[in-house]
Each structure stands twice: as C-alpha cells, then as structure tokens.
Amino acid sequence: MITLKNVTKIMDNNVILDNINLNLEEGKIYGLVGRNGSGKSILLKVICGFLKPTEGIVLVDNKDLAKEPVFPESIAALIERPNYIPDLNAFDNLFMIASIKNIIGQKEIEDTLKLVNLANDNKSFKKYSLGMKQKLGIAQVLMEKPKIMILDEPFNGVEDETVLKIREYLKGIKKDKIIIIATHLKDDVINLCDEVIEIKNGKIE
C-alpha cells in the first residue's frame, strides 16, 4: 500500500504538488496522466523518497518517507531519462545493478532483455537510441520483480511490438504488485490500467 495524505511540495516559491491525497493498492496498475510540468515526475520522486514533501505524509511499506526520505527496497523506478555506464552493453549494465541485491542471476536478466527486445544486443549504451535507452530502463525495473514498479513515460521512442509485449507482461504480473505508469497521453494507459489518476497544475483532478 502507498498512502499520500495532504502532500504539498513547494520549490522555488512555486507550489508543484498541492494537497495530494492518494491510496494505491496491491494488484492494480495505475495510470498517472498529466501534461509536461503538471507535477507527475515530482510526485513519483516523492513516492520514491528522492524528494521530501514540504507538507504531508508519504507512507510506503508503513514507513513515512516525509520524515525520513529513503529509497524503499520494495520499489524499482524509471524516472526521466535512464543513464548507465556508457561503455557497457545492456546485459553487463543490468548484471552490475543486479549484483547489488544479488537476488537474480544471468537467466532472469536474459529473460527480461528478451521481453524488451534487447537480447543479444552487444552495442554499448553510448550508442543507444532513445528507444533502446528506454527499453533498458524498463528492463531494470522489471528484472527483479519488485513489489512496486514505477515507470515514467516508459514508452517514449519504443516500437509498438515491444510496447505490446510489455503491456501484456505487466497485466500478467500485477496480482501482488503496485504498478504506476506516468504519461502525458491518456491513450497510453486507458486500456492497460485499472485506475487512471489525472494531475493538473499539481492537483489531482
């Protein structure tokens, strides 16, 4: 469960998030829809513990991130542009990340790269297109099957075939997870998500 109570975020004297109240439950895919500058990415960063709210309560795994902003172990997130070691390929980048928690091995990484159509691609990250970078970011979020998955504009530059595979995969694994997909295009999530949350000027509509 993720619970936000009266969450406000002020940056440079501007109200970026305005009294946000949300309850996100396991077993659902949530779409967070809003234009660029609406507060989507800031809201996701608050949920991840990257940013501390100016006011309010942010409960993730029964811990209040407003009091102690730390990145919860149950979360994997792709927020804004993913960045990796430039000279390594997809597998080697993910292998290094996976070695931190050491809960998955080579097979799980390879299976996830197949899902996003990056298997057997030996290009270094510095040679990746926007779409390839996005796919690697998605793979990082998915590979360890975390309890909470956060994807910010994940399908930018990604070909339709791969988008369809990922969408079907997310539907199949949502049972015990909270999945949040942020986008500026409602059509991206309308047929995928159990619930669509619209944000405008920092407020939930």
PDB file of C-alpha atoms in Angstrom:
ATOM      1  CA  MET A   1       0.000   0.000   0.000  1.00  0.00           C
ATOM      2  CA  ILE A   2       1.127   3.524  -0.836  1.00  0.00           C
ATOM      3  CA  THR A   3      -0.667   6.307   1.006  1.00  0.00           C
ATOM      4  CA  LEU A   4      -0.230  10.043   0.495  1.00  0.00           C
ATOM      5  CA  LYS A   5      -2.009  12.392   2.888  1.00  0.00           C
ATOM      6  CA  ASN A   6      -2.186  16.140   2.245  1.00  0.00           C
ATOM      7  CA  VAL A   7       1.123  16.109   0.360  1.00  0.00           C
ATOM      8  CA  THR A   8       2.359  19.502  -0.795  1.00  0.00           C
ATOM      9  CA  LYS A   9       5.704  20.261  -2.427  1.00  0.00           C
ATOM     10  CA  ILE A  10       6.966  23.828  -2.836  1.00  0.00           C
ATOM     11  CA  MET A  11      10.071  24.506  -4.930  1.00  0.00           C
ATOM     12  CA  ASP A  12      11.482  27.989  -5.577  1.00  0.00           C
ATOM     13  CA  ASN A  13       8.305  29.501  -4.111  1.00  0.00           C
ATOM     14  CA  ASN A  14       6.176  27.563  -6.607  1.00  0.00           C
ATOM     15  CA  VAL A  15       3.566  25.028  -5.491  1.00  0.00           C
ATOM     16  CA  ILE A  16       4.469  21.923  -7.508  1.00  0.00           C
ATOM     17  CA  LEU A  17       2.206  19.477  -5.637  1.00  0.00           C
ATOM     18  CA  ASP A  18      -0.921  20.853  -3.994  1.00  0.00           C
ATOM     19  CA  ASN A  19      -2.526  18.825  -1.186  1.00  0.00           C
ATOM     20  CA  ILE A  20      -2.279  15.402  -2.846  1.00  0.00           C
ATOM     21  CA  ASN A  21      -4.249  12.526  -1.306  1.00  0.00           C
ATOM     22  CA  LEU A  22      -3.846   9.015  -2.756  1.00  0.00           C
ATOM     23  CA  ASN A  23      -4.259   5.381  -1.735  1.00  0.00           C
ATOM     24  CA  LEU A  24      -2.632   2.881  -4.095  1.00  0.00           C
ATOM     25  CA  GLU A  25      -3.354  -0.810  -3.511  1.00  0.00           C
ATOM     26  CA  GLU A  26      -1.625  -4.028  -4.495  1.00  0.00           C
ATOM     27  CA  GLY A  27      -2.970  -5.869  -7.512  1.00  0.00           C
ATOM     28  CA  LYS A  28      -3.567  -2.782  -9.625  1.00  0.00           C
ATOM     29  CA  ILE A  29      -1.930  -0.875 -12.447  1.00  0.00           C
ATOM     30  CA  TYR A  30      -2.321   2.875 -12.046  1.00  0.00           C
ATOM     31  CA  GLY A  31      -2.028   5.419 -14.825  1.00  0.00           C
ATOM     32  CA  LEU A  32      -0.804   8.869 -13.798  1.00  0.00           C
ATOM     33  CA  VAL A  33      -1.772  11.236 -16.596  1.00  0.00           C
ATOM     34  CA  GLY A  34      -0.819  14.869 -16.999  1.00  0.00           C
ATOM     35  CA  ARG A  35       0.890  17.320 -19.303  1.00  0.00           C
ATOM     36  CA  ASN A  36       4.585  18.089 -19.024  1.00  0.00           C
ATOM     37  CA  GLY A  37       5.021  20.320 -15.986  1.00  0.00           C
ATOM     38  CA  SER A  38       1.877  19.031 -14.286  1.00  0.00           C
ATOM     39  CA  GLY A  39       3.833  17.571 -11.366  1.00  0.00           C
ATOM     40  CA  LYS A  40       3.921  13.905 -12.451  1.00  0.00           C
ATOM     41  CA  SER A  41       7.645  13.328 -12.109  1.00  0.00           C
ATOM     42  CA  ILE A  42       7.888  15.274  -8.854  1.00  0.00           C
ATOM     43  CA  LEU A  43       5.074  13.160  -7.404  1.00  0.00           C
ATOM     44  CA  LEU A  44       6.897   9.980  -8.406  1.00  0.00           C
ATOM     45  CA  LYS A  45      10.130  11.253  -6.831  1.00  0.00           C
ATOM     46  CA  VAL A  46       8.267  11.955  -3.592  1.00  0.00           C
ATOM     47  CA  ILE A  47       6.841   8.408  -3.603  1.00  0.00           C
ATOM     48  CA  CYS A  48      10.353   7.033  -4.154  1.00  0.00           C
ATOM     49  CA  GLY A  49      11.858   9.089  -1.337  1.00  0.00           C
ATOM     50  CA  PHE A  50      14.039  11.100  -3.719  1.00  0.00           C
ATOM     51  CA  LEU A  51      12.312  14.326  -2.651  1.00  0.00           C
ATOM     52  CA  LYS A  52      10.912  15.251   0.739  1.00  0.00           C
ATOM     53  CA  PRO A  53       7.467  16.878   0.673  1.00  0.00           C
ATOM     54  CA  THR A  54       7.081  20.336   2.163  1.00  0.00           C
ATOM     55  CA  GLU A  55       3.974  19.125   3.992  1.00  0.00           C
ATOM     56  CA  GLY A  56       2.088  15.865   4.383  1.00  0.00           C
ATOM     57  CA  ILE A  57       2.614  12.153   4.931  1.00  0.00           C
ATOM     58  CA  VAL A  58       4.037   9.638   2.433  1.00  0.00           C
ATOM     59  CA  LEU A  59       3.591   6.041   3.601  1.00  0.00           C
ATOM     60  CA  VAL A  60       5.347   3.278   1.664  1.00  0.00           C
ATOM     61  CA  ASP A  61       5.615  -0.113   3.375  1.00  0.00           C
ATOM     62  CA  ASN A  62       4.278   1.601   6.516  1.00  0.00           C
ATOM     63  CA  LYS A  63       7.274   3.957   6.609  1.00  0.00           C
ATOM     64  CA  ASP A  64       6.738   7.710   6.431  1.00  0.00           C
ATOM     65  CA  LEU A  65       9.138   8.965   3.771  1.00  0.00           C
ATOM     66  CA  ALA A  66       8.207  12.543   4.671  1.00  0.00           C
ATOM     67  CA  LYS A  67      10.054  12.075   7.961  1.00  0.00           C
ATOM     68  CA  GLU A  68      12.912  10.017   6.604  1.00  0.00           C
ATOM     69  CA  PRO A  69      13.228  10.169   2.810  1.00  0.00           C
ATOM     70  CA  VAL A  70      14.956   6.946   1.771  1.00  0.00           C
ATOM     71  CA  PHE A  71      14.513   4.823  -1.329  1.00  0.00           C
ATOM     72  CA  PRO A  72      12.323   1.852  -0.277  1.00  0.00           C
ATOM     73  CA  GLU A  73      13.742  -1.562  -1.154  1.00  0.00           C
ATOM     74  CA  SER A  74      10.339  -2.620  -2.487  1.00  0.00           C
ATOM     75  CA  ILE A  75      10.473  -0.020  -5.296  1.00  0.00           C
ATOM     76  CA  ALA A  76      12.125  -0.091  -8.706  1.00  0.00           C
ATOM     77  CA  ALA A  77      11.705   3.060 -10.758  1.00  0.00           C
ATOM     78  CA  LEU A  78      12.363   4.549 -14.169  1.00  0.00           C
ATOM     79  CA  ILE A  79      12.019   8.311 -13.791  1.00  0.00           C
ATOM     80  CA  GLU A  80      13.056  10.711 -16.555  1.00  0.00           C
ATOM     81  CA  ARG A  81      15.973   9.642 -18.749  1.00  0.00           C
ATOM     82  CA  PRO A  82      17.766   6.448 -17.752  1.00  0.00           C
ATOM     83  CA  ASN A  83      21.555   6.566 -17.595  1.00  0.00           C
ATOM     84  CA  TYR A  84      24.049   3.732 -17.440  1.00  0.00           C
ATOM     85  CA  ILE A  85      27.758   3.038 -17.852  1.00  0.00           C
ATOM     86  CA  PRO A  86      28.439   4.262 -21.411  1.00  0.00           C
ATOM     87  CA  ASP A  87      30.911   1.575 -22.489  1.00  0.00           C
ATOM     88  CA  LEU A  88      28.909  -1.434 -21.269  1.00  0.00           C
ATOM     89  CA  ASN A  89      26.155  -3.260 -23.148  1.00  0.00           C
ATOM     90  CA  ALA A  90      22.657  -3.950 -21.837  1.00  0.00           C
ATOM     91  CA  PHE A  91      23.434  -7.255 -20.129  1.00  0.00           C
ATOM     92  CA  ASP A  92      26.594  -6.027 -18.409  1.00  0.00           C
ATOM     93  CA  ASN A  93      24.882  -2.886 -17.136  1.00  0.00           C
ATOM     94  CA  LEU A  94      21.993  -4.885 -15.683  1.00  0.00           C
ATOM     95  CA  PHE A  95      24.329  -7.541 -14.282  1.00  0.00           C
ATOM     96  CA  MET A  96      26.223  -4.883 -12.324  1.00  0.00           C
ATOM     97  CA  ILE A  97      22.969  -3.474 -10.931  1.00  0.00           C
ATOM     98  CA  ALA A  98      21.622  -6.939 -10.098  1.00  0.00           C
ATOM     99  CA  SER A  99      24.814  -7.780  -8.190  1.00  0.00           C
ATOM    100  CA  ILE A 100      23.889  -5.150  -5.561  1.00  0.00           C
ATOM    101  CA  LYS A 101      20.953  -7.155  -4.180  1.00  0.00           C
ATOM    102  CA  ASN A 102      22.114 -10.465  -5.640  1.00  0.00           C
ATOM    103  CA  ILE A 103      18.599 -11.931  -5.832  1.00  0.00           C
ATOM    104  CA  ILE A 104      18.588 -12.745  -9.551  1.00  0.00           C
ATOM    105  CA  GLY A 105      21.116 -14.217 -11.939  1.00  0.00           C
ATOM    106  CA  GLN A 106      22.022 -14.379 -15.606  1.00  0.00           C
ATOM    107  CA  LYS A 107      18.844 -16.175 -16.706  1.00  0.00           C
ATOM    108  CA  GLU A 108      16.475 -13.604 -15.210  1.00  0.00           C
ATOM    109  CA  ILE A 109      18.423 -10.776 -16.809  1.00  0.00           C
ATOM    110  CA  GLU A 110      18.450 -12.512 -20.200  1.00  0.00           C
ATOM    111  CA  ASP A 111      14.713 -13.254 -19.984  1.00  0.00           C
ATOM    112  CA  THR A 112      13.959  -9.610 -19.212  1.00  0.00           C
ATOM    113  CA  LEU A 113      16.114  -8.398 -22.095  1.00  0.00           C
ATOM    114  CA  LYS A 114      14.191 -10.744 -24.403  1.00  0.00           C
ATOM    115  CA  LEU A 115      10.941  -9.213 -23.192  1.00  0.00           C
ATOM    116  CA  VAL A 116      12.079  -5.706 -24.170  1.00  0.00           C
ATOM    117  CA  ASN A 117      13.740  -6.909 -27.398  1.00  0.00           C
ATOM    118  CA  LEU A 118      17.302  -6.142 -26.308  1.00  0.00           C
ATOM    119  CA  ALA A 119      18.556  -9.736 -26.098  1.00  0.00           C
ATOM    120  CA  ASN A 120      21.827 -10.473 -27.922  1.00  0.00           C
ATOM    121  CA  ASP A 121      22.434  -6.765 -28.494  1.00  0.00           C
ATOM    122  CA  ASN A 122      26.100  -6.079 -27.841  1.00  0.00           C
ATOM    123  CA  LYS A 123      26.076  -2.356 -28.561  1.00  0.00           C
ATOM    124  CA  SER A 124      27.478  -0.194 -25.789  1.00  0.00           C
ATOM    125  CA  PHE A 125      24.988   2.062 -24.031  1.00  0.00           C
ATOM    126  CA  LYS A 126      26.587   5.185 -25.509  1.00  0.00           C
ATOM    127  CA  LYS A 127      25.443   4.028 -28.970  1.00  0.00           C
ATOM    128  CA  TYR A 128      21.826   3.527 -27.922  1.00  0.00           C
ATOM    129  CA  SER A 129      18.885   5.377 -29.438  1.00  0.00           C
ATOM    130  CA  LEU A 130      16.259   6.967 -27.176  1.00  0.00           C
ATOM    131  CA  GLY A 131      14.018   3.927 -27.555  1.00  0.00           C
ATOM    132  CA  MET A 132      16.807   1.498 -26.660  1.00  0.00           C
ATOM    133  CA  LYS A 133      17.649   3.530 -23.561  1.00  0.00           C
ATOM    134  CA  GLN A 134      14.012   3.439 -22.514  1.00  0.00           C
ATOM    135  CA  LYS A 135      13.860  -0.325 -23.018  1.00  0.00           C
ATOM    136  CA  LEU A 136      16.940  -0.837 -20.864  1.00  0.00           C
ATOM    137  CA  GLY A 137      15.383   1.331 -18.161  1.00  0.00           C
ATOM    138  CA  ILE A 138      12.187  -0.716 -18.301  1.00  0.00           C
ATOM    139  CA  ALA A 139      14.218  -3.933 -18.083  1.00  0.00           C
ATOM    140  CA  GLN A 140      15.961  -2.682 -14.953  1.00  0.00           C
ATOM    141  CA  VAL A 141      12.605  -2.007 -13.279  1.00  0.00           C
ATOM    142  CA  LEU A 142      11.156  -5.395 -14.240  1.00  0.00           C
ATOM    143  CA  MET A 143      14.082  -7.773 -13.807  1.00  0.00           C
ATOM    144  CA  GLU A 144      13.923  -8.278 -10.022  1.00  0.00           C
ATOM    145  CA  LYS A 145      10.101  -8.359  -9.964  1.00  0.00           C
ATOM    146  CA  PRO A 146       9.804  -5.765  -7.182  1.00  0.00           C
ATOM    147  CA  LYS A 147       6.618  -5.188  -5.216  1.00  0.00           C
ATOM    148  CA  ILE A 148       6.278  -1.615  -6.518  1.00  0.00           C
ATOM    149  CA  MET A 149       7.133  -0.663 -10.110  1.00  0.00           C
ATOM    150  CA  ILE A 150       7.217   2.964 -11.230  1.00  0.00           C
ATOM    151  CA  LEU A 151       7.567   3.826 -14.917  1.00  0.00           C
ATOM    152  CA  ASP A 152       7.702   7.473 -16.006  1.00  0.00           C
ATOM    153  CA  GLU A 153       6.880   7.912 -19.719  1.00  0.00           C
ATOM    154  CA  PRO A 154       8.290   4.421 -20.377  1.00  0.00           C
ATOM    155  CA  PHE A 155       7.172   4.020 -23.983  1.00  0.00           C
ATOM    156  CA  ASN A 156       8.828   7.120 -25.479  1.00  0.00           C
ATOM    157  CA  GLY A 157      10.590   6.022 -28.657  1.00  0.00           C
ATOM    158  CA  VAL A 158       9.753   2.331 -28.126  1.00  0.00           C
ATOM    159  CA  GLU A 159       8.379   0.389 -31.107  1.00  0.00           C
ATOM    160  CA  ASP A 160       4.774  -0.827 -30.961  1.00  0.00           C
ATOM    161  CA  GLU A 161       5.687  -4.528 -30.899  1.00  0.00           C
ATOM    162  CA  THR A 162       7.732  -4.118 -27.720  1.00  0.00           C
ATOM    163  CA  VAL A 163       5.151  -1.837 -26.097  1.00  0.00           C
ATOM    164  CA  LEU A 164       2.500  -4.515 -26.629  1.00  0.00           C
ATOM    165  CA  LYS A 165       4.713  -7.223 -25.096  1.00  0.00           C
ATOM    166  CA  ILE A 166       5.459  -5.101 -22.042  1.00  0.00           C
ATOM    167  CA  ARG A 167       1.819  -4.142 -21.555  1.00  0.00           C
ATOM    168  CA  GLU A 168       0.726  -7.794 -21.627  1.00  0.00           C
ATOM    169  CA  TYR A 169       3.535  -8.737 -19.255  1.00  0.00           C
ATOM    170  CA  LEU A 170       2.500  -6.059 -16.748  1.00  0.00           C
ATOM    171  CA  LYS A 171      -1.098  -7.261 -16.831  1.00  0.00           C
ATOM    172  CA  GLY A 172       0.115 -10.778 -16.076  1.00  0.00           C
ATOM    173  CA  ILE A 173       2.243  -9.911 -13.027  1.00  0.00           C
ATOM    174  CA  LYS A 174       0.114  -7.246 -11.321  1.00  0.00           C
ATOM    175  CA  LYS A 175      -1.591  -9.572  -8.804  1.00  0.00           C
ATOM    176  CA  ASP A 176       0.619  -8.785  -5.801  1.00  0.00           C
ATOM    177  CA  LYS A 177       2.189  -5.572  -7.078  1.00  0.00           C
ATOM    178  CA  ILE A 178       1.575  -1.849  -7.347  1.00  0.00           C
ATOM    179  CA  ILE A 179       2.446  -0.612 -10.834  1.00  0.00           C
ATOM    180  CA  ILE A 180       2.418   3.107 -11.662  1.00  0.00           C
ATOM    181  CA  ILE A 181       2.775   4.317 -15.244  1.00  0.00           C
ATOM    182  CA  ALA A 182       3.063   8.066 -15.777  1.00  0.00           C
ATOM    183  CA  THR A 183       2.338   9.568 -19.186  1.00  0.00           C
ATOM    184  CA  HIS A 184       1.119  12.730 -20.871  1.00  0.00           C
ATOM    185  CA  LEU A 185      -1.006  10.633 -23.247  1.00  0.00           C
ATOM    186  CA  LYS A 186      -4.144   9.105 -21.747  1.00  0.00           C
ATOM    187  CA  ASP A 187      -4.367   6.668 -24.677  1.00  0.00           C
ATOM    188  CA  ASP A 188      -1.117   5.056 -23.436  1.00  0.00           C
ATOM    189  CA  VAL A 189      -2.820   3.761 -20.301  1.00  0.00           C
ATOM    190  CA  ILE A 190      -6.590   3.778 -20.798  1.00  0.00           C
ATOM    191  CA  ASN A 191      -6.748   0.089 -21.806  1.00  0.00           C
ATOM    192  CA  LEU A 192      -3.892  -1.025 -19.567  1.00  0.00           C
ATOM    193  CA  CYS A 193      -4.633   0.466 -16.173  1.00  0.00           C
ATOM    194  CA  ASP A 194      -7.184  -0.446 -13.538  1.00  0.00           C
ATOM    195  CA  GLU A 195      -7.373   3.164 -12.458  1.00  0.00           C
ATOM    196  CA  VAL A 196      -6.362   6.417 -14.159  1.00  0.00           C
ATOM    197  CA  ILE A 197      -5.332   9.372 -11.993  1.00  0.00           C
ATOM    198  CA  GLU A 198      -5.183  12.765 -13.671  1.00  0.00           C
ATOM    199  CA  ILE A 199      -2.919  15.511 -12.379  1.00  0.00           C
ATOM    200  CA  LYS A 200      -3.093  19.150 -13.456  1.00  0.00           C
ATOM    201  CA  ASN A 201      -1.103  22.050 -12.027  1.00  0.00           C
ATOM    202  CA  GLY A 202      -0.030  19.873  -9.126  1.00  0.00           C
ATOM    203  CA  LYS A 203      -3.556  18.835  -8.169  1.00  0.00           C
ATOM    204  CA  ILE A 204      -5.325  15.505  -8.571  1.00  0.00           C
ATOM    205  CA  GLU A 205      -8.363  16.061 -10.790  1.00  0.00           C
TER     206      GLU A 205
END
